[in-house]
Short mmCIF file of C-alpha atoms in Angstrom, two decimals:
data_model
loop_
_atom_site.label_atom_id
_atom_site.label_comp_id
_atom_site.label_asym_id
_atom_site.label_seq_id
_atom_site.Cartn_x
_atom_site.Cartn_y
_atom_site.Cartn_z
CA MET A 1 -152.44 -134.67 -143.29
CA ASN A 2 -151.06 -135.95 -146.56
CA THR A 3 -147.60 -134.60 -144.98
CA LEU A 4 -148.92 -136.82 -141.97
CA LYS A 5 -148.72 -140.26 -143.98
CA LYS A 6 -145.64 -139.24 -145.58
CA LEU A 7 -143.44 -138.43 -142.44
CA GLN A 8 -145.17 -141.68 -141.45
CA GLN A 9 -142.59 -144.25 -144.41
CA TYR A 10 -140.20 -142.43 -141.68
CA MET A 11 -141.22 -143.66 -138.79
CA GLY A 12 -139.65 -147.12 -138.73
CA ASN A 13 -141.20 -149.62 -135.83
CA ARG A 14 -142.19 -146.56 -134.22
CA LYS A 15 -144.76 -145.38 -136.19
CA ALA A 16 -147.55 -146.95 -133.28
CA LEU A 17 -145.89 -143.60 -130.65
CA LEU A 18 -147.77 -140.82 -132.95
CA PRO A 19 -151.66 -142.05 -132.11
CA VAL A 20 -150.36 -142.96 -128.45
CA SER A 21 -149.38 -139.19 -127.56
CA MET A 22 -152.07 -137.97 -129.43
CA ALA A 23 -154.14 -140.18 -127.14
CA LEU A 24 -152.13 -139.44 -124.22
CA SER A 25 -151.85 -135.72 -124.92
CA ALA A 26 -156.02 -135.94 -125.06
CA LEU A 27 -156.48 -137.68 -121.29
CA SER A 28 -154.05 -135.31 -120.26
CA ALA A 29 -156.26 -132.49 -121.37
CA LEU A 30 -159.13 -133.97 -119.79
CA ALA A 31 -157.84 -134.90 -116.83
CA GLY A 32 -156.18 -131.42 -116.89
CA MET A 33 -159.73 -129.71 -116.66
CA LEU A 34 -161.16 -131.95 -113.63
CA PRO A 35 -159.08 -130.45 -110.62
CA TYR A 36 -161.26 -127.09 -111.55
CA ILE A 37 -164.78 -129.55 -111.54
CA LEU A 38 -163.66 -130.71 -108.36
CA ILE A 39 -162.55 -127.06 -107.16
CA TRP A 40 -165.74 -125.67 -108.32
CA PHE A 41 -167.58 -128.90 -105.96
CA ILE A 42 -165.71 -127.35 -102.80
CA VAL A 43 -166.82 -123.76 -103.77
CA ARG A 44 -170.19 -125.26 -103.86
CA GLU A 45 -169.75 -126.91 -100.26
CA LEU A 46 -168.69 -123.93 -99.04
CA LEU A 47 -171.22 -121.95 -99.99
CA ALA A 48 -174.40 -123.71 -99.93
CA PRO A 49 -177.12 -121.79 -97.52
CA GLY A 50 -177.82 -122.91 -94.92
CA GLU A 51 -176.13 -126.36 -94.85
CA THR A 52 -173.12 -127.47 -92.17
CA ILE A 53 -169.61 -128.05 -93.72
CA VAL A 54 -168.94 -131.70 -93.84
CA SER A 55 -165.26 -131.59 -94.37
CA GLY A 56 -165.00 -134.98 -95.18
CA ASN A 57 -166.30 -133.60 -98.66
CA ILE A 58 -164.35 -131.05 -98.82
CA GLU A 59 -160.73 -133.31 -98.20
CA THR A 60 -161.37 -135.66 -100.40
CA TYR A 61 -162.55 -133.44 -103.15
CA ALA A 62 -158.73 -131.21 -102.79
CA TRP A 63 -156.71 -135.05 -102.98
CA ARG A 64 -158.45 -135.64 -106.09
CA ALA A 65 -157.76 -132.29 -107.41
CA ALA A 66 -153.72 -131.97 -106.55
CA GLY A 67 -154.12 -136.17 -107.55
CA LEU A 68 -156.05 -135.41 -111.26
CA ALA A 69 -153.32 -132.15 -111.56
CA VAL A 70 -150.21 -134.85 -110.93
CA GLY A 71 -151.79 -137.51 -113.30
CA SER A 72 -152.55 -134.89 -116.11
CA MET A 73 -149.09 -133.27 -116.03
CA ILE A 74 -147.68 -137.60 -115.86
CA LEU A 75 -149.77 -138.10 -119.15
CA TYR A 76 -149.08 -135.42 -121.43
CA PHE A 77 -144.81 -135.52 -120.37
CA ALA A 78 -145.84 -139.47 -121.53
CA ALA A 79 -147.33 -137.53 -124.52
CA LEU A 80 -144.37 -135.47 -125.20
CA MET A 81 -142.00 -138.23 -124.52
CA ALA A 82 -143.76 -140.24 -127.03
CA SER A 83 -144.08 -137.95 -129.99
CA HIS A 84 -140.51 -136.42 -129.78
CA LEU A 85 -139.61 -140.12 -129.79
CA ALA A 86 -141.65 -140.60 -133.19
CA ALA A 87 -140.06 -137.74 -134.63
CA PHE A 88 -136.27 -137.79 -133.44
CA ARG A 89 -136.88 -141.28 -135.68
CA VAL A 90 -138.26 -139.43 -138.18
CA GLU A 91 -135.13 -136.50 -137.87
CA SER A 92 -132.86 -139.47 -138.60
CA ASN A 93 -134.43 -141.45 -140.93
CA LEU A 94 -134.95 -138.30 -143.42
CA ARG A 95 -131.00 -137.24 -142.71
CA ARG A 96 -130.31 -140.87 -143.63
CA GLU A 97 -132.08 -140.36 -146.68
CA ALA A 98 -130.76 -138.01 -147.23
CA MET A 99 -127.56 -138.77 -147.01
CA ARG A 100 -128.04 -142.25 -149.12
CA LYS A 101 -129.26 -139.78 -152.47
CA ILE A 102 -126.69 -136.86 -152.44
CA VAL A 103 -123.90 -140.16 -152.46
CA HIS A 104 -125.40 -141.21 -155.54
CA PHE A 105 -125.32 -137.65 -156.72
CA ASN A 106 -124.24 -137.31 -160.67
CA ILE A 107 -120.23 -136.61 -160.68
CA GLU A 108 -120.57 -133.30 -162.36
CA PHE A 109 -122.95 -132.00 -159.85
CA GLN A 110 -120.28 -132.58 -157.15
CA GLU A 111 -117.15 -130.93 -159.38
CA VAL A 112 -119.29 -127.86 -159.97
CA ASP A 113 -118.89 -125.11 -157.35
CA PHE A 114 -120.28 -121.81 -158.37
CA SER A 115 -119.81 -119.53 -155.03
CA TYR A 116 -120.31 -122.34 -152.14
CA GLU A 117 -117.42 -122.78 -150.32
CA GLN A 118 -115.73 -125.82 -149.30
CA GLY A 119 -117.21 -127.98 -147.46
CA TYR A 120 -120.79 -126.29 -147.51
CA LEU A 121 -123.36 -129.63 -148.01
CA TYR A 122 -121.24 -131.45 -145.79
CA LYS A 123 -121.58 -128.49 -143.23
CA THR A 124 -125.16 -127.88 -143.81
CA ILE A 125 -126.70 -131.57 -143.20
CA HIS A 126 -124.45 -131.83 -139.73
CA THR A 127 -125.46 -128.46 -138.14
CA HIS A 128 -128.58 -130.07 -136.38
CA GLN A 129 -127.06 -133.04 -134.45
#
């Protein structure tokens, strides 16, 4: 949790997206379990001994199960988008902060080239863009 608090300072105005993504993910998980319960209701309706099958109930359960499955996917996609927007803001702000610190290094550090090829630091920073 301590790492999360450190990273939240780099989220800027997208700090609220992290709890939103966690809530959406939890709702998606719950919505993803409900179709199985509705399928169980359908099976129970079909296998009930001595009773007539009411297709209206089965059709209702089936449509609700399909709707909840699609809703679960939509909620999961929204959770992914929210978490990725926050994560990409963290990445860009970390890179910006790292560059700010590198620019303020002592000039002696930049002149000493032990075994690195020319442009090593620049290539390392810009490989993940």
